[in-house]
């Protein structure tokens, strides 16, 4: 690990400037990273704006009835989601001083809703999330998680960055209705509706995307935030002339007390008459793998994009970051909002110049305020926010220039890592495809000795991860 002078032994990135202007600057190392307080505040606001949708989306995903037919209250989930995101983002920003914000991970909440609660209750599902978090913290605290991180070749780390860029861009395309599912075997997806961008929200997405692209191209500070505000104002005007479902009137009020009734609604006394022990083990196994590698991949990509990573892909206070990320799962389970993990949308704030935990702290405070101002979190139309994701995805793609494609042993794993993520809507799947293919291709082409022993173990674990369906069937586990 390359180590640069720092106030903590975990700091790995080279400082941009060594002259702090005040205590706040000194604590968050703002000047050292070539940033300013204004830039950090702006970046924190932009990150919140692009992440705020999770307060609305998470309750929708977690609305699936559990094995007993119980459905979580939507308003309570929304409040818990905002609370958890705010607390964990603030905690992460203050401890690690990195510009990565936290919220309920989309992959994990979907796994809980569509796979786990068919066999257990919601309180039991959240207990599994907490167990997963405890395992993650243990792996991080003992250094094993960092050892696995170090075992990953630099090319794969860069591929993870590229893959995440493609992934969040694809999320933006889908959320905006620019790319839609056809329901057919071929083609499985299409442009807009019937190959045409025919809806007003999608047109607003295109306009906001092009506006942001122009502003970024001319290197205007605050380009993404300006594009988001401009797109929102345009959406409000268009909605007045041609109503298409947006509500900017706040007829129900803009403020309400948060419903925190789901906090502590966790049950570790699993009913083994409804679910087998093997099933619970497989649930936890899947949660750990998804949580572990989604977060690792996301942090790697964001650190690289923020120019905080060294040549090996290490970034400041990495051990603390990995421990706090595990705590996010514990807190998310305890609040019944699902595992809180680092969000790829943090790249939008990084794209605005955010480089420190001050930006993260701003985002955290806004999430805490969002508990009381839920209507305001939906002020920015989804299609407009989606444009920011595509812009950030395009920026993250620039990391591909550092990858040497002259060796097919590198090319194939990099290609699979970057393409499997968006195609399967999973960072973990992309990382797994890259790890397994790296080990197989290099081992069978005469380079087995260059593969780190831990990479063999992780690749084997991913083989089990990908084969969990047949394994569950073999043991009679109905997931």
mmCIF file with all atom_site columns, C-alpha atoms in Angstrom, residues 348-460:
data_model
loop_
_atom_site.group_PDB
_atom_site.id
_atom_site.type_symbol
_atom_site.label_atom_id
_atom_site.label_alt_id
_atom_site.label_comp_id
_atom_site.label_asym_id
_atom_site.label_entity_id
_atom_site.label_seq_id
_atom_site.pdbx_PDB_ins_code
_atom_site.Cartn_x
_atom_site.Cartn_y
_atom_site.Cartn_z
_atom_site.occupancy
_atom_site.B_iso_or_equiv
_atom_site.pdbx_formal_charge
_atom_site.auth_seq_id
_atom_site.auth_comp_id
_atom_site.auth_asym_id
_atom_site.auth_atom_id
_atom_site.pdbx_PDB_model_num
ATOM 1   C CA . UNK A 1 348 ? -23.317 12.699  -8.941  1.00 0.00 ? 348 UNK A CA 1
ATOM 2   C CA . UNK A 1 349 ? -21.884 14.720  -6.045  1.00 0.00 ? 349 UNK A CA 1
ATOM 3   C CA . UNK A 1 350 ? -18.387 13.606  -6.953  1.00 0.00 ? 350 UNK A CA 1
ATOM 4   C CA . UNK A 1 351 ? -19.087 14.774  -10.468 1.00 0.00 ? 351 UNK A CA 1
ATOM 5   C CA . UNK A 1 352 ? -19.826 18.197  -8.954  1.00 0.00 ? 352 UNK A CA 1
ATOM 6   C CA . UNK A 1 353 ? -16.422 18.200  -7.263  1.00 0.00 ? 353 UNK A CA 1
ATOM 7   C CA . UNK A 1 354 ? -17.185 16.647  -3.860  1.00 0.00 ? 354 UNK A CA 1
ATOM 8   C CA . UNK A 1 355 ? -14.079 15.028  -2.397  1.00 0.00 ? 355 UNK A CA 1
ATOM 9   C CA . UNK A 1 356 ? -14.630 14.872  1.362   1.00 0.00 ? 356 UNK A CA 1
ATOM 10  C CA . UNK A 1 357 ? -16.945 13.816  4.146   1.00 0.00 ? 357 UNK A CA 1
ATOM 11  C CA . UNK A 1 358 ? -18.336 17.346  4.389   1.00 0.00 ? 358 UNK A CA 1
ATOM 12  C CA . UNK A 1 359 ? -20.374 16.667  1.259   1.00 0.00 ? 359 UNK A CA 1
ATOM 13  C CA . UNK A 1 360 ? -21.480 13.379  2.777   1.00 0.00 ? 360 UNK A CA 1
ATOM 14  C CA . UNK A 1 361 ? -22.480 15.150  5.996   1.00 0.00 ? 361 UNK A CA 1
ATOM 15  C CA . UNK A 1 362 ? -24.588 17.634  4.020   1.00 0.00 ? 362 UNK A CA 1
ATOM 16  C CA . UNK A 1 363 ? -26.348 14.739  2.305   1.00 0.00 ? 363 UNK A CA 1
ATOM 17  C CA . UNK A 1 364 ? -26.920 13.059  5.674   1.00 0.00 ? 364 UNK A CA 1
ATOM 18  C CA . UNK A 1 365 ? -28.496 16.151  7.200   1.00 0.00 ? 365 UNK A CA 1
ATOM 19  C CA . UNK A 1 366 ? -30.800 16.525  4.193   1.00 0.00 ? 366 UNK A CA 1
ATOM 20  C CA . UNK A 1 367 ? -31.928 12.906  4.592   1.00 0.00 ? 367 UNK A CA 1
ATOM 21  C CA . UNK A 1 368 ? -32.748 13.547  8.238   1.00 0.00 ? 368 UNK A CA 1
ATOM 22  C CA . UNK A 1 369 ? -34.761 16.606  7.213   1.00 0.00 ? 369 UNK A CA 1
ATOM 23  C CA . UNK A 1 370 ? -36.457 14.496  4.548   1.00 0.00 ? 370 UNK A CA 1
ATOM 24  C CA . UNK A 1 371 ? -38.182 12.566  7.347   1.00 0.00 ? 371 UNK A CA 1
ATOM 25  C CA . UNK A 1 372 ? -40.235 15.699  7.996   1.00 0.00 ? 372 UNK A CA 1
ATOM 26  C CA . UNK A 1 373 ? -40.534 16.925  4.418   1.00 0.00 ? 373 UNK A CA 1
ATOM 27  C CA . UNK A 1 374 ? -41.419 13.767  2.515   1.00 0.00 ? 374 UNK A CA 1
ATOM 28  C CA . UNK A 1 375 ? -43.346 15.658  -0.251  1.00 0.00 ? 375 UNK A CA 1
ATOM 29  C CA . UNK A 1 376 ? -40.222 17.711  -1.024  1.00 0.00 ? 376 UNK A CA 1
ATOM 30  C CA . UNK A 1 377 ? -38.163 14.591  -1.660  1.00 0.00 ? 377 UNK A CA 1
ATOM 31  C CA . UNK A 1 378 ? -40.359 13.911  -4.674  1.00 0.00 ? 378 UNK A CA 1
ATOM 32  C CA . UNK A 1 379 ? -40.172 17.462  -6.032  1.00 0.00 ? 379 UNK A CA 1
ATOM 33  C CA . UNK A 1 380 ? -37.541 16.540  -8.631  1.00 0.00 ? 380 UNK A CA 1
ATOM 34  C CA . UNK A 1 381 ? -39.303 14.324  -11.202 1.00 0.00 ? 381 UNK A CA 1
ATOM 35  C CA . UNK A 1 382 ? -37.802 10.860  -11.564 1.00 0.00 ? 382 UNK A CA 1
ATOM 36  C CA . UNK A 1 383 ? -37.070 11.413  -15.246 1.00 0.00 ? 383 UNK A CA 1
ATOM 37  C CA . UNK A 1 384 ? -35.109 14.577  -14.457 1.00 0.00 ? 384 UNK A CA 1
ATOM 38  C CA . UNK A 1 385 ? -33.090 12.901  -11.698 1.00 0.00 ? 385 UNK A CA 1
ATOM 39  C CA . UNK A 1 386 ? -32.429 10.001  -14.086 1.00 0.00 ? 386 UNK A CA 1
ATOM 40  C CA . UNK A 1 387 ? -30.561 12.361  -16.409 1.00 0.00 ? 387 UNK A CA 1
ATOM 41  C CA . UNK A 1 388 ? -28.011 13.025  -13.660 1.00 0.00 ? 388 UNK A CA 1
ATOM 42  C CA . UNK A 1 389 ? -27.361 9.291   -13.344 1.00 0.00 ? 389 UNK A CA 1
ATOM 43  C CA . UNK A 1 390 ? -26.619 8.979   -17.051 1.00 0.00 ? 390 UNK A CA 1
ATOM 44  C CA . UNK A 1 391 ? -24.273 11.975  -16.942 1.00 0.00 ? 391 UNK A CA 1
ATOM 45  C CA . UNK A 1 392 ? -22.358 10.473  -14.031 1.00 0.00 ? 392 UNK A CA 1
ATOM 46  C CA . UNK A 1 393 ? -22.248 7.080   -15.731 1.00 0.00 ? 393 UNK A CA 1
ATOM 47  C CA . UNK A 1 394 ? -20.656 8.707   -18.766 1.00 0.00 ? 394 UNK A CA 1
ATOM 48  C CA . UNK A 1 395 ? -18.041 10.366  -16.564 1.00 0.00 ? 395 UNK A CA 1
ATOM 49  C CA . UNK A 1 396 ? -17.160 7.090   -14.831 1.00 0.00 ? 396 UNK A CA 1
ATOM 50  C CA . UNK A 1 397 ? -16.622 5.427   -18.197 1.00 0.00 ? 397 UNK A CA 1
ATOM 51  C CA . UNK A 1 398 ? -13.459 7.492   -18.653 1.00 0.00 ? 398 UNK A CA 1
ATOM 52  C CA . UNK A 1 399 ? -11.595 5.078   -16.339 1.00 0.00 ? 399 UNK A CA 1
ATOM 53  C CA . UNK A 1 400 ? -11.547 2.571   -19.195 1.00 0.00 ? 400 UNK A CA 1
ATOM 54  C CA . UNK A 1 401 ? -8.581  4.437   -20.687 1.00 0.00 ? 401 UNK A CA 1
ATOM 55  C CA . UNK A 1 402 ? -6.325  3.035   -17.951 1.00 0.00 ? 402 UNK A CA 1
ATOM 56  C CA . UNK A 1 403 ? -7.010  -0.604  -18.900 1.00 0.00 ? 403 UNK A CA 1
ATOM 57  C CA . UNK A 1 404 ? -4.633  -2.430  -21.261 1.00 0.00 ? 404 UNK A CA 1
ATOM 58  C CA . UNK A 1 405 ? -6.784  -4.477  -23.633 1.00 0.00 ? 405 UNK A CA 1
ATOM 59  C CA . UNK A 1 406 ? -3.812  -6.052  -25.408 1.00 0.00 ? 406 UNK A CA 1
ATOM 60  C CA . UNK A 1 407 ? -4.041  -9.261  -23.338 1.00 0.00 ? 407 UNK A CA 1
ATOM 61  C CA . UNK A 1 408 ? -7.219  -11.339 -23.699 1.00 0.00 ? 408 UNK A CA 1
ATOM 62  C CA . UNK A 1 409 ? -6.631  -12.685 -20.169 1.00 0.00 ? 409 UNK A CA 1
ATOM 63  C CA . UNK A 1 410 ? -7.472  -9.146  -19.090 1.00 0.00 ? 410 UNK A CA 1
ATOM 64  C CA . UNK A 1 411 ? -9.942  -8.260  -21.828 1.00 0.00 ? 411 UNK A CA 1
ATOM 65  C CA . UNK A 1 412 ? -12.486 -11.036 -21.221 1.00 0.00 ? 412 UNK A CA 1
ATOM 66  C CA . UNK A 1 413 ? -12.821 -10.620 -17.411 1.00 0.00 ? 413 UNK A CA 1
ATOM 67  C CA . UNK A 1 414 ? -12.963 -6.824  -17.814 1.00 0.00 ? 414 UNK A CA 1
ATOM 68  C CA . UNK A 1 415 ? -15.603 -7.142  -20.518 1.00 0.00 ? 415 UNK A CA 1
ATOM 69  C CA . UNK A 1 416 ? -17.724 -9.510  -18.423 1.00 0.00 ? 416 UNK A CA 1
ATOM 70  C CA . UNK A 1 417 ? -17.409 -7.360  -15.316 1.00 0.00 ? 417 UNK A CA 1
ATOM 71  C CA . UNK A 1 418 ? -18.501 -4.214  -17.119 1.00 0.00 ? 418 UNK A CA 1
ATOM 72  C CA . UNK A 1 419 ? -21.360 -5.738  -19.126 1.00 0.00 ? 419 UNK A CA 1
ATOM 73  C CA . UNK A 1 420 ? -22.897 -8.217  -16.684 1.00 0.00 ? 420 UNK A CA 1
ATOM 74  C CA . UNK A 1 421 ? -23.579 -5.443  -14.136 1.00 0.00 ? 421 UNK A CA 1
ATOM 75  C CA . UNK A 1 422 ? -26.091 -3.466  -16.216 1.00 0.00 ? 422 UNK A CA 1
ATOM 76  C CA . UNK A 1 423 ? -27.455 -6.530  -18.010 1.00 0.00 ? 423 UNK A CA 1
ATOM 77  C CA . UNK A 1 424 ? -28.355 -8.304  -14.753 1.00 0.00 ? 424 UNK A CA 1
ATOM 78  C CA . UNK A 1 425 ? -28.997 -5.135  -12.696 1.00 0.00 ? 425 UNK A CA 1
ATOM 79  C CA . UNK A 1 426 ? -26.452 -6.272  -10.119 1.00 0.00 ? 426 UNK A CA 1
ATOM 80  C CA . UNK A 1 427 ? -22.988 -5.044  -9.199  1.00 0.00 ? 427 UNK A CA 1
ATOM 81  C CA . UNK A 1 428 ? -22.310 -8.313  -7.377  1.00 0.00 ? 428 UNK A CA 1
ATOM 82  C CA . UNK A 1 429 ? -23.110 -10.382 -10.491 1.00 0.00 ? 429 UNK A CA 1
ATOM 83  C CA . UNK A 1 430 ? -20.684 -8.339  -12.566 1.00 0.00 ? 430 UNK A CA 1
ATOM 84  C CA . UNK A 1 431 ? -17.908 -8.645  -10.018 1.00 0.00 ? 431 UNK A CA 1
ATOM 85  C CA . UNK A 1 432 ? -18.523 -12.377 -9.710  1.00 0.00 ? 432 UNK A CA 1
ATOM 86  C CA . UNK A 1 433 ? -18.392 -12.897 -13.472 1.00 0.00 ? 433 UNK A CA 1
ATOM 87  C CA . UNK A 1 434 ? -15.132 -10.974 -13.598 1.00 0.00 ? 434 UNK A CA 1
ATOM 88  C CA . UNK A 1 435 ? -13.540 -12.858 -10.701 1.00 0.00 ? 435 UNK A CA 1
ATOM 89  C CA . UNK A 1 436 ? -14.487 -16.323 -11.929 1.00 0.00 ? 436 UNK A CA 1
ATOM 90  C CA . UNK A 1 437 ? -13.429 -15.637 -15.520 1.00 0.00 ? 437 UNK A CA 1
ATOM 91  C CA . UNK A 1 438 ? -10.137 -14.073 -14.367 1.00 0.00 ? 438 UNK A CA 1
ATOM 92  C CA . UNK A 1 439 ? -9.227  -17.160 -12.357 1.00 0.00 ? 439 UNK A CA 1
ATOM 93  C CA . UNK A 1 440 ? -10.286 -19.659 -15.026 1.00 0.00 ? 440 UNK A CA 1
ATOM 94  C CA . UNK A 1 441 ? -8.727  -17.888 -18.014 1.00 0.00 ? 441 UNK A CA 1
ATOM 95  C CA . UNK A 1 442 ? -5.437  -17.082 -16.276 1.00 0.00 ? 442 UNK A CA 1
ATOM 96  C CA . UNK A 1 443 ? -5.136  -20.501 -14.595 1.00 0.00 ? 443 UNK A CA 1
ATOM 97  C CA . UNK A 1 444 ? -5.718  -22.439 -17.811 1.00 0.00 ? 444 UNK A CA 1
ATOM 98  C CA . UNK A 1 445 ? -3.486  -20.217 -19.928 1.00 0.00 ? 445 UNK A CA 1
ATOM 99  C CA . UNK A 1 446 ? -0.332  -20.728 -17.888 1.00 0.00 ? 446 UNK A CA 1
ATOM 100 C CA . UNK A 1 447 ? -0.600  -17.976 -15.291 1.00 0.00 ? 447 UNK A CA 1
ATOM 101 C CA . UNK A 1 448 ? -1.982  -19.843 -12.311 1.00 0.00 ? 448 UNK A CA 1
ATOM 102 C CA . UNK A 1 449 ? 0.910   -18.705 -10.104 1.00 0.00 ? 449 UNK A CA 1
ATOM 103 C CA . UNK A 1 450 ? -0.009  -15.047 -10.619 1.00 0.00 ? 450 UNK A CA 1
ATOM 104 C CA . UNK A 1 451 ? -3.448  -15.534 -9.046  1.00 0.00 ? 451 UNK A CA 1
ATOM 105 C CA . UNK A 1 452 ? -3.680  -14.514 -5.384  1.00 0.00 ? 452 UNK A CA 1
ATOM 106 C CA . UNK A 1 453 ? -4.822  -17.434 -3.146  1.00 0.00 ? 453 UNK A CA 1
ATOM 107 C CA . UNK A 1 454 ? -7.702  -15.333 -1.797  1.00 0.00 ? 454 UNK A CA 1
ATOM 108 C CA . UNK A 1 455 ? -8.892  -14.720 -5.351  1.00 0.00 ? 455 UNK A CA 1
ATOM 109 C CA . UNK A 1 456 ? -9.232  -18.483 -5.788  1.00 0.00 ? 456 UNK A CA 1
ATOM 110 C CA . UNK A 1 457 ? -11.355 -18.643 -2.623  1.00 0.00 ? 457 UNK A CA 1
ATOM 111 C CA . UNK A 1 458 ? -13.530 -15.694 -3.618  1.00 0.00 ? 458 UNK A CA 1
ATOM 112 C CA . UNK A 1 459 ? -14.010 -17.094 -7.130  1.00 0.00 ? 459 UNK A CA 1
ATOM 113 C CA . UNK A 1 460 ? -15.059 -20.426 -5.624  1.00 0.00 ? 460 UNK A CA 1
#
